[in-house]
Short mmCIF file of N, CA and C in Angstrom, two decimals:
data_model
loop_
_atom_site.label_atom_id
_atom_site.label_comp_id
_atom_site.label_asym_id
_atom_site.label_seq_id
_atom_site.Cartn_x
_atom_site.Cartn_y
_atom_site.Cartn_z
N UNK A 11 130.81 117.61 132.09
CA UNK A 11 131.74 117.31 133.15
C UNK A 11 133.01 118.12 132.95
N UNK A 12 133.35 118.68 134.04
CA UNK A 12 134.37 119.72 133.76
C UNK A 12 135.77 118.83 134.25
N UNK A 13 136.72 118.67 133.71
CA UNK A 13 137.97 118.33 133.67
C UNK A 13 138.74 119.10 134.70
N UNK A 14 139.43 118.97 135.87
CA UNK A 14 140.27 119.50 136.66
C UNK A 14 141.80 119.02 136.31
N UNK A 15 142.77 120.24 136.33
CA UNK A 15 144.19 120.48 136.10
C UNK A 15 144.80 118.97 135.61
N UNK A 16 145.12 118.47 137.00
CA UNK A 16 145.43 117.09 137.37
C UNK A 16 145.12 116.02 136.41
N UNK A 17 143.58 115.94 136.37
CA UNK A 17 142.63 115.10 135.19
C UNK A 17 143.63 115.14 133.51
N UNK A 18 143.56 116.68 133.67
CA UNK A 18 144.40 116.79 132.05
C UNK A 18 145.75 116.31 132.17
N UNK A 19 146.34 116.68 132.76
CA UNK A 19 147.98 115.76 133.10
C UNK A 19 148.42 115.07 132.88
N UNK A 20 147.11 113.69 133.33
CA UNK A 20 146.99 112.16 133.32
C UNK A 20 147.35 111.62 132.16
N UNK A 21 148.47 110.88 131.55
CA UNK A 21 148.66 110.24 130.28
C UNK A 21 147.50 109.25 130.11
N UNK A 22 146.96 108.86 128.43
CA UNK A 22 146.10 107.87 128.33
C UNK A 22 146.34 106.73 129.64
N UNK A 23 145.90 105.43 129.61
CA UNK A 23 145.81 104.12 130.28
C UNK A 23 146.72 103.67 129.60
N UNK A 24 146.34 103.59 128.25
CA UNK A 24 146.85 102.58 127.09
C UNK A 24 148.05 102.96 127.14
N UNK A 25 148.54 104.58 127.10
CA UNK A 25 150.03 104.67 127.31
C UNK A 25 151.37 104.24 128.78
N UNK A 26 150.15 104.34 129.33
CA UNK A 26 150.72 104.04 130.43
C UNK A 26 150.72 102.29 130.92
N UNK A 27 150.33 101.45 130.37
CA UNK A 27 150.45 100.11 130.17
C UNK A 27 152.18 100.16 129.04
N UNK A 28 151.80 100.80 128.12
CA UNK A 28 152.46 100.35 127.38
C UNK A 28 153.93 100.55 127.44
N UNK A 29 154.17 101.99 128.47
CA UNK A 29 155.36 102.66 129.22
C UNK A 29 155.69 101.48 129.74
N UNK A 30 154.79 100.52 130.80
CA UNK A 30 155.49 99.52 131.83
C UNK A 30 155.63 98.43 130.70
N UNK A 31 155.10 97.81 129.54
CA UNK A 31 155.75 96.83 129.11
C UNK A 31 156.85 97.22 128.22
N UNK A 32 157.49 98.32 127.70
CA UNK A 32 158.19 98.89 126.91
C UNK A 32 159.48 98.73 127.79
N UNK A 33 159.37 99.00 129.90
CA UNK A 33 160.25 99.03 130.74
C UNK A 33 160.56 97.80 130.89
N UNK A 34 159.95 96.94 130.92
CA UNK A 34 160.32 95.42 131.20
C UNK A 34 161.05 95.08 130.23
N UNK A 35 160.74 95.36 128.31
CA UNK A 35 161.66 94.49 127.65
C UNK A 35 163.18 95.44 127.48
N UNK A 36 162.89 96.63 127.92
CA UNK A 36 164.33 97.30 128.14
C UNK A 36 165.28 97.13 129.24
N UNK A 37 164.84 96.52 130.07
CA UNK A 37 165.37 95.90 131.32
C UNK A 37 165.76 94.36 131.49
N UNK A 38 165.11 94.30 130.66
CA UNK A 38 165.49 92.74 130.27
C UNK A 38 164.84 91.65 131.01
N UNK A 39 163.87 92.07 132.15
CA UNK A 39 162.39 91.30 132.42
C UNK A 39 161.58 90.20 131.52
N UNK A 40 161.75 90.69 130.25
CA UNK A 40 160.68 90.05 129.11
C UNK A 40 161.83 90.19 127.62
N UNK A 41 162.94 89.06 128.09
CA UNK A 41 163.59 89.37 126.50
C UNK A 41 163.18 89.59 125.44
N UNK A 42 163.86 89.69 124.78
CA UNK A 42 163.63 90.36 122.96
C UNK A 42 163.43 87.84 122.69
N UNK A 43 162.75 88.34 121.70
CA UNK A 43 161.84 87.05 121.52
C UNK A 43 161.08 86.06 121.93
N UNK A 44 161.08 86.71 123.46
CA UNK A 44 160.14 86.06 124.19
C UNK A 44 158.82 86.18 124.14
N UNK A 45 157.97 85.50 124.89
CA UNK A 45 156.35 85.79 124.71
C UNK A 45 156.07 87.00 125.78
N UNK A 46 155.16 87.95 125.53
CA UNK A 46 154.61 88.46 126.51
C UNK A 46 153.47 87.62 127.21
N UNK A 47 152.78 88.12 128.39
CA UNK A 47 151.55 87.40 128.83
C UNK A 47 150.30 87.86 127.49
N UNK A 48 149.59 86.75 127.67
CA UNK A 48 148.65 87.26 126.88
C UNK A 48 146.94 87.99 127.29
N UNK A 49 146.82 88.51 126.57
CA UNK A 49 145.90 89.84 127.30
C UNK A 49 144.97 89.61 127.82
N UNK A 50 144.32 88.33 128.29
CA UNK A 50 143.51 88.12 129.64
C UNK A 50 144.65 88.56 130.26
N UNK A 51 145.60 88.27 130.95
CA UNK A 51 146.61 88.22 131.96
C UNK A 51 146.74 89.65 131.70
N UNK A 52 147.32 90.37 131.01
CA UNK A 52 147.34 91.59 131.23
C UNK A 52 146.63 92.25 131.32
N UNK A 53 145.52 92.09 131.40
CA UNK A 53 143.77 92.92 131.79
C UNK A 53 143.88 93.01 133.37
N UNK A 54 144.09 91.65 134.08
CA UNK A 54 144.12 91.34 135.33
C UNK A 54 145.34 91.68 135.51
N UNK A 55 146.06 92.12 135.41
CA UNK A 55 147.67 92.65 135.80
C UNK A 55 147.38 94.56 135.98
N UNK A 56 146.82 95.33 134.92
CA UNK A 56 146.96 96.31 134.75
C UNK A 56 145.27 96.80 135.20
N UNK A 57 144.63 96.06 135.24
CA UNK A 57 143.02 96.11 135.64
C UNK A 57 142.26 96.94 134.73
N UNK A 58 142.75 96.77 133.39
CA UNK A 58 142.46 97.69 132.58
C UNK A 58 141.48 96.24 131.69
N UNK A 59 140.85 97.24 130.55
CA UNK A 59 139.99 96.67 129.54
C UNK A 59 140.98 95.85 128.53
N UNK A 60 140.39 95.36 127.95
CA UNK A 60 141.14 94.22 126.55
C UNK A 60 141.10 95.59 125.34
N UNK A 61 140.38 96.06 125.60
CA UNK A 61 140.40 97.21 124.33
C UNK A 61 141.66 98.11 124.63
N UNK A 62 142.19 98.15 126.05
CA UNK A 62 143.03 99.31 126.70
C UNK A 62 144.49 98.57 126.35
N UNK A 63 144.35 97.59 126.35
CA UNK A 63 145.68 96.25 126.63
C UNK A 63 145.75 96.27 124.82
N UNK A 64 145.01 95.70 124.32
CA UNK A 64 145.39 95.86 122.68
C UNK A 64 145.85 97.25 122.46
N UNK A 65 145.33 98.30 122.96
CA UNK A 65 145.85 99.61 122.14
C UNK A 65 147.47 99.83 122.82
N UNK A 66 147.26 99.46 124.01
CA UNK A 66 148.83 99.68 124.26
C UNK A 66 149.90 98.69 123.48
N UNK A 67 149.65 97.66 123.20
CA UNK A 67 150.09 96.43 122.49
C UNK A 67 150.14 96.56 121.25
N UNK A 68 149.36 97.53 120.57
CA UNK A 68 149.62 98.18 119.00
C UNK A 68 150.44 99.29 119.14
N UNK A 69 150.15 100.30 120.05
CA UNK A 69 151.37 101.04 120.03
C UNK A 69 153.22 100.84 120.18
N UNK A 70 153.07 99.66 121.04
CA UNK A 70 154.70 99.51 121.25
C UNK A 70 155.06 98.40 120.05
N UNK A 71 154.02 97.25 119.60
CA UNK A 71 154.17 97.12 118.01
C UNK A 71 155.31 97.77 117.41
N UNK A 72 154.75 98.91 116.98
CA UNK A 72 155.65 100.17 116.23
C UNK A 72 157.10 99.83 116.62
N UNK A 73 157.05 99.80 118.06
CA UNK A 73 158.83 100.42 118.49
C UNK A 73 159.42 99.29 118.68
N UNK A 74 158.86 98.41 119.03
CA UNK A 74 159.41 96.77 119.66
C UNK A 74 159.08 95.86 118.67
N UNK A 75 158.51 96.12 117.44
CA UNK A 75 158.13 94.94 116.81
C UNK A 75 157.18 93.67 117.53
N UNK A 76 156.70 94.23 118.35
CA UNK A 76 155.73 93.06 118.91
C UNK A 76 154.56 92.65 117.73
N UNK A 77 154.34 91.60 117.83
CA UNK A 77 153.15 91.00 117.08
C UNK A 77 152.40 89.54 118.06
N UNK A 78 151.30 89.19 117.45
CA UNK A 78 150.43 88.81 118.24
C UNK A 78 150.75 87.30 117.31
N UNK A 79 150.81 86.48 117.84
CA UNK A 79 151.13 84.95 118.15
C UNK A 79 149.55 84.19 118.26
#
């Protein structure tokens, strides 16, 4: 399957979940010690996989200190 321009462009899923919850707790949507939804809810929010929702959720880990409750 050949990849077109556009196709390559496209940031992962997982990053791009993790861009919009990274925007919410910088905006102050989802304070600093609050709960996020938990990842049924964000599967059905982002219509993405539980595998896609954990990897974005380990990545911002790193920057936000998120951990799983």
């Amino acid at each position: 399957r050949r990849m077109t321009p556009r196709a390559r462009e496209a940031p992962p899923r997982y990053a791009s979940i993790g861009a919009a919850l990274r925007a919410e707790i910088e905006e102050g949507r989802a304070p600093v010690g609050s709960c996020l939804p938990g990842e049924h809810e964000l599967c059905g929010r982002f219509g993405a996989s539980r595998f896609t929702v954990r990897r974005a959720l380990a990545g911002e880990a790193v920057s936000f200190e998120i951990r799983a409750v």
